[in-house]
């Protein structure tokens, strides 16, 4: 559609759940002695994301995200920390991949998998904002890859 | 439309000539396009001129003996005449590129790669667009030269004392923006050019944000190189301009090689065409030059002084309107004599992306991001800003819509 | 219009879609446009697509959060998808430039200036367009490398034995044209690419005259770089394409620096965006990409195989018709399987300029000159030729008008 | 005018006098022991012009042009050799300048000055062909400049 402004209206993009996560961020901060950490940024707006995970017995025992960004990126990070916590690393990667496909319009969102992050569904229609939503999620993917590489090398 | 500088420009009437602005949005509201620093809208006559070129006389230029090719060449070169006239520059030293960015890179590569040495310095300001920063960094990387950044004052102006301290015997090039796309600041480019020339350095003035908005006299500025871009001055995408000192252009070895820019090609080597064609390799942006020529005639009929006068009025309205929005911080000068009508701002508690998205739902188009000035934003301690930028078609309506949407936006995101 | 390769293309019907061809000349005659190797005519739908872009959703791409900017980005990137699909190439390795010439220069400068050393050799054929010769000469001049020219046989083909003798351990780049704009010759580029790769050299295929006229599979050709241009394939001026091997593009340092191509810019240095944007500095040719996308869809609906089949028929008619003109010499292959539909020729006792001028008075547009292939012409012992070149809209009428005008021309200049 | 083909018809451009000079070139060839010689070419078509002059007592005692080219360039060279012969160098330069202005549409042609070359008037309407007509004439200008420079240096 051309020149219609926000397609489904503001409420479609900014669902209440999103604004709620934005105003009350869960899982914010850093982890002392994290198993792996990454720092990513969105070249479009300069937004940054620090992501730390603590891995215990192959599970994400703790996960925290820090950095500034727009409501979408902050809410996405907040939702991620909730839904990824306690997942096995493989499960977490599947989760990220599912979310990525949803954001690119290549999969229907599954609430059982995504939890609150299902509310981000409307973002898929806004290509520029997709990067915001994905920033922390792809950071988790990179973080797990880093972790696996380090532990593989370490022994 | 008269050309008297006494009558103010009638922006509301002008909008009728811009199809995108004249067509209401599906919900019936007007389009409040406040992103002209990114690209301007195009008057119908510019689109018509390009269309007529393609329908009536489309042919490759310069080499055809048949009538249609001669006519194509004439329309193309008339575009150059118009652009040269607008900035008071000799036509033979007015080179068409694909955008302002290529114009700057042309100099960085053609001159810089061949002439720069380790120890040489290129001085740029901290408020340069990436297009006037990265080419110099790239060429410095190849040659071993150094790029130095002159700081910007808290008021958003080039720190002239610092600049005087930086420009010296090692300086080979001073590259500065005429009007900042992020802050709106109008820089004293004549003074900077004189300072650089005194030190024996060349000068590049990025006039991308000045030429569309005010009278610019390239001869009076006196820089070795001056760059601007078609799509921000009512013209099409795909064309930019390098206005260079003629002697400088004669002396320079060519940049891109290919058709059109040669005099002779042999297996032993080649010789070059006269300027400006020596720097225009391959099929040039023909329809684009025709369109840009028409855009210039449109601007000339209105008169660059009147455009500037109008934008000063709009800038003052913008300042007043933005001041009414709680929690809003404007970056850059507040004196409309020292700035254009581009305003970067922050809104407490609302991220620029969210501002941009919310405003869009009200029909207000603004940009959110770093505006290709990351070193500047970092030096100001912000990651991104929202930016509203005006042009000759901007009305009070647009300014009021911006203000009202910003007030609502703040409430909506719960920042109030 | 069907897409079956069984039905021949109906050029007469197609002409109705090209406003310049559909409008008769003032004297009532048809326009016999036989200069498509210089630039093609444009179907109305391509002009409409660009117009719609400017009227409906003109905004700068990639950075805008507002709807119109997102839509602009989508239409722009859809142009890239179309182009990539046409030549069967990954979209992320399909870079937009301003023309084919810039595409070749991009590689010459970005790769060549950084990688070439004294003693290194670049091998080109004697039939290259200046755009695939001069960039290499310029970069050789900067780096101390050498450009070697592979001869062309009297039949107008690349001398493959000579080429095998030239490509060896010192060869860093082999640059050849897919279809010659002057001779029409189709070169065995797959074989040449394989030969170069075996020697460890990179390859540049200039596909400017093949992509508009026949199916071209960049992946099957397998060259490191392949260049072509929009305005010769029913698209607008101001846009070209570099289709590169993705890994090659990833590994290469950037060429033009500026907006869009960066990931981060700091005063200490910069990092680069992902491909293809890493090689697209500044505002890209947005409307032009939209127009080129539409041109590709137009070509796809007809089908590149059918275009090629039609041009083979036209080429045979041209050969037959030109053979009927006394004193006329055709350069290049006579077998339509080995050539496209561009014909260079001489007419005893009449200079090409005079041919071009005379033919124009009969409504026949041909080119006269060196066609940006001076080394080739010198090697053939001529200074200039006349050239008639066909495209998908060329009819038998055009060919007959050409023949008749040539016969008359010879009489008029008293050469008979 | 657009797409009209030759504006005044072929005859306007190719006047009989032009075709006559083209078919029967005057002053063709080279001069042994010329006072000055230049070699110029037209980058558009590759046409070449060799021009020799013999200067005696400040006058052009002989002038010859050689090289290939189109009817316009050949006729222009032929006409030049006729009209420039016996002229003083200064006069010859004035002649070239007048012809140049005519070709660029900046002066009305004066038959008393131009002789047969007045027939080239119609060329001014064809920018690409102007270069053809001017090739030999500008060669004469360069030739005279060379001659003056050499004689000034020589003594
Ligand atoms: C074979 C060939 N290569 C390269 C080019 C250059 O194309 P462009 O002028 O669009 O850069 C041309 C056309 O002029 C050509 O025919
Ligand atoms: C100050 C300034 N310089 C350079 C540019 C680059 O212009 P373009 O993208 O047309 O090359 C811009 C616009 O983006 C600009 O605002």
PDB file of N, CA and C and ligand atoms in Angstrom, chain B residues 37-39 97-104 127-132 177-182 206-210 227-232 238-240 371-373 387, chain C residues 60 63 258-260 281-284, ligand 2:
ATOM      1  N   UNK B  37      15.618  17.098   3.442  1.00  0.00           N
ATOM      2  CA  UNK B  37      17.078  16.986   3.531  1.00  0.00           C
ATOM      3  C   UNK B  37      17.529  15.611   3.032  1.00  0.00           C
ATOM      4  N   UNK B  38      16.650  14.621   3.096  1.00  0.00           N
ATOM      5  CA  UNK B  38      16.980  13.292   2.555  1.00  0.00           C
ATOM      6  C   UNK B  38      16.791  13.283   1.049  1.00  0.00           C
ATOM      7  N   UNK B  39      15.632  13.752   0.608  1.00  0.00           N
ATOM      8  CA  UNK B  39      15.411  13.941  -0.828  1.00  0.00           C
ATOM      9  C   UNK B  39      14.212  14.849  -0.971  1.00  0.00           C
ATOM     10  N   UNK B  97      28.080  13.712 -12.198  1.00  0.00           N
ATOM     11  CA  UNK B  97      28.388  12.433 -11.558  1.00  0.00           C
ATOM     12  C   UNK B  97      27.053  11.752 -11.249  1.00  0.00           C
ATOM     13  N   UNK B  98      27.088  10.646 -10.497  1.00  0.00           N
ATOM     14  CA  UNK B  98      25.807  10.002 -10.215  1.00  0.00           C
ATOM     15  C   UNK B  98      25.129  10.583  -8.973  1.00  0.00           C
ATOM     16  N   UNK B  99      25.901  11.188  -8.101  1.00  0.00           N
ATOM     17  CA  UNK B  99      25.357  11.841  -6.906  1.00  0.00           C
ATOM     18  C   UNK B  99      26.486  12.672  -6.282  1.00  0.00           C
ATOM     19  N   UNK B 100      26.176  13.353  -5.198  1.00  0.00           N
ATOM     20  CA  UNK B 100      27.209  14.164  -4.541  1.00  0.00           C
ATOM     21  C   UNK B 100      28.344  13.271  -4.046  1.00  0.00           C
ATOM     22  N   UNK B 101      27.980  12.100  -3.585  1.00  0.00           N
ATOM     23  CA  UNK B 101      28.968  11.174  -3.040  1.00  0.00           C
ATOM     24  C   UNK B 101      30.019  10.833  -4.083  1.00  0.00           C
ATOM     25  N   UNK B 102      29.602  10.532  -5.308  1.00  0.00           N
ATOM     26  CA  UNK B 102      30.590  10.232  -6.346  1.00  0.00           C
ATOM     27  C   UNK B 102      31.443  11.458  -6.648  1.00  0.00           C
ATOM     28  N   UNK B 103      30.829  12.640  -6.604  1.00  0.00           N
ATOM     29  CA  UNK B 103      31.587  13.857  -6.901  1.00  0.00           C
ATOM     30  C   UNK B 103      32.761  13.992  -5.931  1.00  0.00           C
ATOM     31  N   UNK B 104      32.504  13.714  -4.660  1.00  0.00           N
ATOM     32  CA  UNK B 104      33.569  13.820  -3.652  1.00  0.00           C
ATOM     33  C   UNK B 104      34.580  12.693  -3.839  1.00  0.00           C
ATOM     34  N   UNK B 127      31.207  17.612  11.678  1.00  0.00           N
ATOM     35  CA  UNK B 127      29.800  17.568  11.251  1.00  0.00           C
ATOM     36  C   UNK B 127      29.646  17.134   9.805  1.00  0.00           C
ATOM     37  N   UNK B 128      30.719  16.607   9.188  1.00  0.00           N
ATOM     38  CA  UNK B 128      30.590  16.151   7.796  1.00  0.00           C
ATOM     39  C   UNK B 128      29.640  14.966   7.673  1.00  0.00           C
ATOM     40  N   UNK B 129      28.929  14.953   6.577  1.00  0.00           N
ATOM     41  CA  UNK B 129      28.182  13.774   6.146  1.00  0.00           C
ATOM     42  C   UNK B 129      29.209  12.675   5.857  1.00  0.00           C
ATOM     43  N   UNK B 130      28.813  11.426   6.042  1.00  0.00           N
ATOM     44  CA  UNK B 130      29.747  10.319   5.745  1.00  0.00           C
ATOM     45  C   UNK B 130      30.352  10.437   4.339  1.00  0.00           C
ATOM     46  N   UNK B 131      29.599  11.049   3.423  1.00  0.00           N
ATOM     47  CA  UNK B 131      30.095  11.176   2.051  1.00  0.00           C
ATOM     48  C   UNK B 131      31.304  12.096   1.953  1.00  0.00           C
ATOM     49  N   UNK B 132      31.506  12.940   2.934  1.00  0.00           N
ATOM     50  CA  UNK B 132      32.677  13.814   2.937  1.00  0.00           C
ATOM     51  C   UNK B 132      33.657  13.404   4.029  1.00  0.00           C
ATOM     52  N   UNK B 177      31.428  20.897   4.977  1.00  0.00           N
ATOM     53  CA  UNK B 177      30.056  20.969   4.490  1.00  0.00           C
ATOM     54  C   UNK B 177      29.595  22.422   4.571  1.00  0.00           C
ATOM     55  N   UNK B 178      28.877  22.861   3.549  1.00  0.00           N
ATOM     56  CA  UNK B 178      28.389  24.242   3.521  1.00  0.00           C
ATOM     57  C   UNK B 178      27.252  24.411   4.526  1.00  0.00           C
ATOM     58  N   UNK B 179      26.247  23.544   4.426  1.00  0.00           N
ATOM     59  CA  UNK B 179      25.140  23.547   5.386  1.00  0.00           C
ATOM     60  C   UNK B 179      24.998  22.117   5.905  1.00  0.00           C
ATOM     61  N   UNK B 180      24.987  21.985   7.223  1.00  0.00           N
ATOM     62  CA  UNK B 180      24.907  20.640   7.809  1.00  0.00           C
ATOM     63  C   UNK B 180      23.521  20.049   7.633  1.00  0.00           C
ATOM     64  N   UNK B 181      23.482  18.804   7.154  1.00  0.00           N
ATOM     65  CA  UNK B 181      22.184  18.143   6.985  1.00  0.00           C
ATOM     66  C   UNK B 181      21.566  17.768   8.321  1.00  0.00           C
ATOM     67  N   UNK B 182      22.378  17.664   9.362  1.00  0.00           N
ATOM     68  CA  UNK B 182      21.872  17.245  10.668  1.00  0.00           C
ATOM     69  C   UNK B 182      21.537  18.445  11.553  1.00  0.00           C
ATOM     70  N   UNK B 206      31.149  20.691   0.441  1.00  0.00           N
ATOM     71  CA  UNK B 206      29.975  19.856   0.210  1.00  0.00           C
ATOM     72  C   UNK B 206      28.746  20.759   0.276  1.00  0.00           C
ATOM     73  N   UNK B 207      28.265  21.139  -0.899  1.00  0.00           N
ATOM     74  CA  UNK B 207      27.173  22.109  -0.991  1.00  0.00           C
ATOM     75  C   UNK B 207      25.825  21.426  -1.222  1.00  0.00           C
ATOM     76  N   UNK B 208      25.760  20.145  -0.857  1.00  0.00           N
ATOM     77  CA  UNK B 208      24.550  19.351  -1.091  1.00  0.00           C
ATOM     78  C   UNK B 208      23.317  19.963  -0.436  1.00  0.00           C
ATOM     79  N   UNK B 209      23.500  20.548   0.753  1.00  0.00           N
ATOM     80  CA  UNK B 209      22.344  21.099   1.473  1.00  0.00           C
ATOM     81  C   UNK B 209      22.246  22.611   1.333  1.00  0.00           C
ATOM     82  N   UNK B 210      23.112  23.228   0.564  1.00  0.00           N
ATOM     83  CA  UNK B 210      22.983  24.668   0.364  1.00  0.00           C
ATOM     84  C   UNK B 210      22.397  24.995  -1.003  1.00  0.00           C
ATOM     85  N   UNK B 227      30.601  20.174  -4.408  1.00  0.00           N
ATOM     86  CA  UNK B 227      29.766  19.032  -4.816  1.00  0.00           C
ATOM     87  C   UNK B 227      28.326  19.235  -4.390  1.00  0.00           C
ATOM     88  N   UNK B 228      27.394  18.802  -5.228  1.00  0.00           N
ATOM     89  CA  UNK B 228      25.991  18.747  -4.804  1.00  0.00           C
ATOM     90  C   UNK B 228      25.244  17.682  -5.590  1.00  0.00           C
ATOM     91  N   UNK B 229      23.954  17.514  -5.293  1.00  0.00           N
ATOM     92  CA  UNK B 229      23.237  16.350  -5.799  1.00  0.00           C
ATOM     93  C   UNK B 229      21.874  16.749  -6.342  1.00  0.00           C
ATOM     94  N   UNK B 230      21.440  16.079  -7.409  1.00  0.00           N
ATOM     95  CA  UNK B 230      20.214  16.485  -8.094  1.00  0.00           C
ATOM     96  C   UNK B 230      18.936  16.224  -7.322  1.00  0.00           C
ATOM     97  N   UNK B 231      18.866  15.090  -6.632  1.00  0.00           N
ATOM     98  CA  UNK B 231      17.582  14.655  -6.073  1.00  0.00           C
ATOM     99  C   UNK B 231      17.138  15.484  -4.873  1.00  0.00           C
ATOM    100  N   UNK B 232      18.023  16.303  -4.333  1.00  0.00           N
ATOM    101  CA  UNK B 232      17.617  17.162  -3.206  1.00  0.00           C
ATOM    102  C   UNK B 232      17.209  18.552  -3.676  1.00  0.00           C
ATOM    103  N   UNK B 238      20.033   9.792  -9.429  1.00  0.00           N
ATOM    104  CA  UNK B 238      20.952   9.343 -10.473  1.00  0.00           C
ATOM    105  C   UNK B 238      21.837  10.427 -11.055  1.00  0.00           C
ATOM    106  N   UNK B 239      21.849  11.623 -10.457  1.00  0.00           N
ATOM    107  CA  UNK B 239      22.736  12.660 -10.980  1.00  0.00           C
ATOM    108  C   UNK B 239      23.248  13.565  -9.859  1.00  0.00           C
ATOM    109  N   UNK B 240      24.541  13.875  -9.940  1.00  0.00           N
ATOM    110  CA  UNK B 240      25.168  14.799  -9.012  1.00  0.00           C
ATOM    111  C   UNK B 240      26.093  15.692  -9.802  1.00  0.00           C
ATOM    112  N   UNK B 371      21.550  10.127  10.325  1.00  0.00           N
ATOM    113  CA  UNK B 371      21.638  11.059   9.206  1.00  0.00           C
ATOM    114  C   UNK B 371      23.015  11.056   8.556  1.00  0.00           C
ATOM    115  N   UNK B 372      23.654   9.892   8.563  1.00  0.00           N
ATOM    116  CA  UNK B 372      24.983   9.764   7.960  1.00  0.00           C
ATOM    117  C   UNK B 372      25.988  10.747   8.553  1.00  0.00           C
ATOM    118  N   UNK B 373      25.830  11.009   9.850  1.00  0.00           N
ATOM    119  CA  UNK B 373      26.795  11.865  10.551  1.00  0.00           C
ATOM    120  C   UNK B 373      27.117  11.241  11.901  1.00  0.00           C
ATOM    121  N   UNK B 387      14.644  14.064  12.747  1.00  0.00           N
ATOM    122  CA  UNK B 387      14.981  15.269  11.974  1.00  0.00           C
ATOM    123  C   UNK B 387      13.806  15.679  11.089  1.00  0.00           C
TER     124      UNK B 387
ATOM    125  N   UNK C  60      13.862   8.964   0.177  1.00  0.00           N
ATOM    126  CA  UNK C  60      15.154   8.289   0.145  1.00  0.00           C
ATOM    127  C   UNK C  60      15.040   6.911   0.776  1.00  0.00           C
ATOM    128  N   UNK C  63      16.722   4.176   4.949  1.00  0.00           N
ATOM    129  CA  UNK C  63      16.883   4.713   6.289  1.00  0.00           C
ATOM    130  C   UNK C  63      15.596   5.266   6.882  1.00  0.00           C
ATOM    131  N   UNK C 258      30.891   6.625   1.535  1.00  0.00           N
ATOM    132  CA  UNK C 258      29.850   7.605   1.820  1.00  0.00           C
ATOM    133  C   UNK C 258      28.684   6.982   2.545  1.00  0.00           C
ATOM    134  N   UNK C 259      27.527   7.616   2.433  1.00  0.00           N
ATOM    135  CA  UNK C 259      26.336   7.099   3.080  1.00  0.00           C
ATOM    136  C   UNK C 259      26.001   5.719   2.549  1.00  0.00           C
ATOM    137  N   UNK C 260      25.255   4.943   3.332  1.00  0.00           N
ATOM    138  CA  UNK C 260      24.684   3.683   2.846  1.00  0.00           C
ATOM    139  C   UNK C 260      25.660   2.516   2.853  1.00  0.00           C
ATOM    140  N   UNK C 281      27.600   3.570  -2.543  1.00  0.00           N
ATOM    141  CA  UNK C 281      27.743   4.754  -1.703  1.00  0.00           C
ATOM    142  C   UNK C 281      26.810   5.859  -2.164  1.00  0.00           C
ATOM    143  N   UNK C 282      26.217   6.530  -1.202  1.00  0.00           N
ATOM    144  CA  UNK C 282      25.359   7.668  -1.526  1.00  0.00           C
ATOM    145  C   UNK C 282      23.981   7.216  -1.951  1.00  0.00           C
ATOM    146  N   UNK C 283      23.144   8.183  -2.252  1.00  0.00           N
ATOM    147  CA  UNK C 283      21.791   7.871  -2.703  1.00  0.00           C
ATOM    148  C   UNK C 283      21.877   7.130  -4.032  1.00  0.00           C
ATOM    149  N   UNK C 284      21.328   5.936  -4.093  1.00  0.00           N
ATOM    150  CA  UNK C 284      21.440   5.150  -5.324  1.00  0.00           C
ATOM    151  C   UNK C 284      20.491   5.681  -6.399  1.00  0.00           C
TER     152      UNK C 284
HETATM  153  C1  LIG E   2      25.474  17.191   3.537  1.00  0.00           C
HETATM  154  C2  LIG E   2      25.322  16.047   2.581  1.00  0.00           C
HETATM  155  N1  LIG E   2      26.379  15.655   1.860  1.00  0.00           N
HETATM  156  C3  LIG E   2      26.312  14.634   0.996  1.00  0.00           C
HETATM  157  C4  LIG E   2      25.155  13.935   0.835  1.00  0.00           C
HETATM  158  C5  LIG E   2      25.150  12.797  -0.129  1.00  0.00           C
HETATM  159  O1  LIG E   2      24.302  13.034  -1.208  1.00  0.00           O
HETATM  160  P1  LIG E   2      24.037  11.790  -2.198  1.00  0.00           P
HETATM  161  O2  LIG E   2      23.493  10.696  -1.343  1.00  0.00           O
HETATM  162  O3  LIG E   2      23.049  12.279  -3.174  1.00  0.00           O
HETATM  163  O4  LIG E   2      25.346  11.434  -2.793  1.00  0.00           O
HETATM  164  C6  LIG E   2      24.012  14.292   1.589  1.00  0.00           C
HETATM  165  C7  LIG E   2      22.729  13.588   1.453  1.00  0.00           C
HETATM  166  O5  LIG E   2      22.529  12.473   1.820  1.00  0.00           O
HETATM  167  C8  LIG E   2      24.116  15.373   2.474  1.00  0.00           C
HETATM  168  O6  LIG E   2      23.058  15.751   3.207  1.00  0.00           O
END
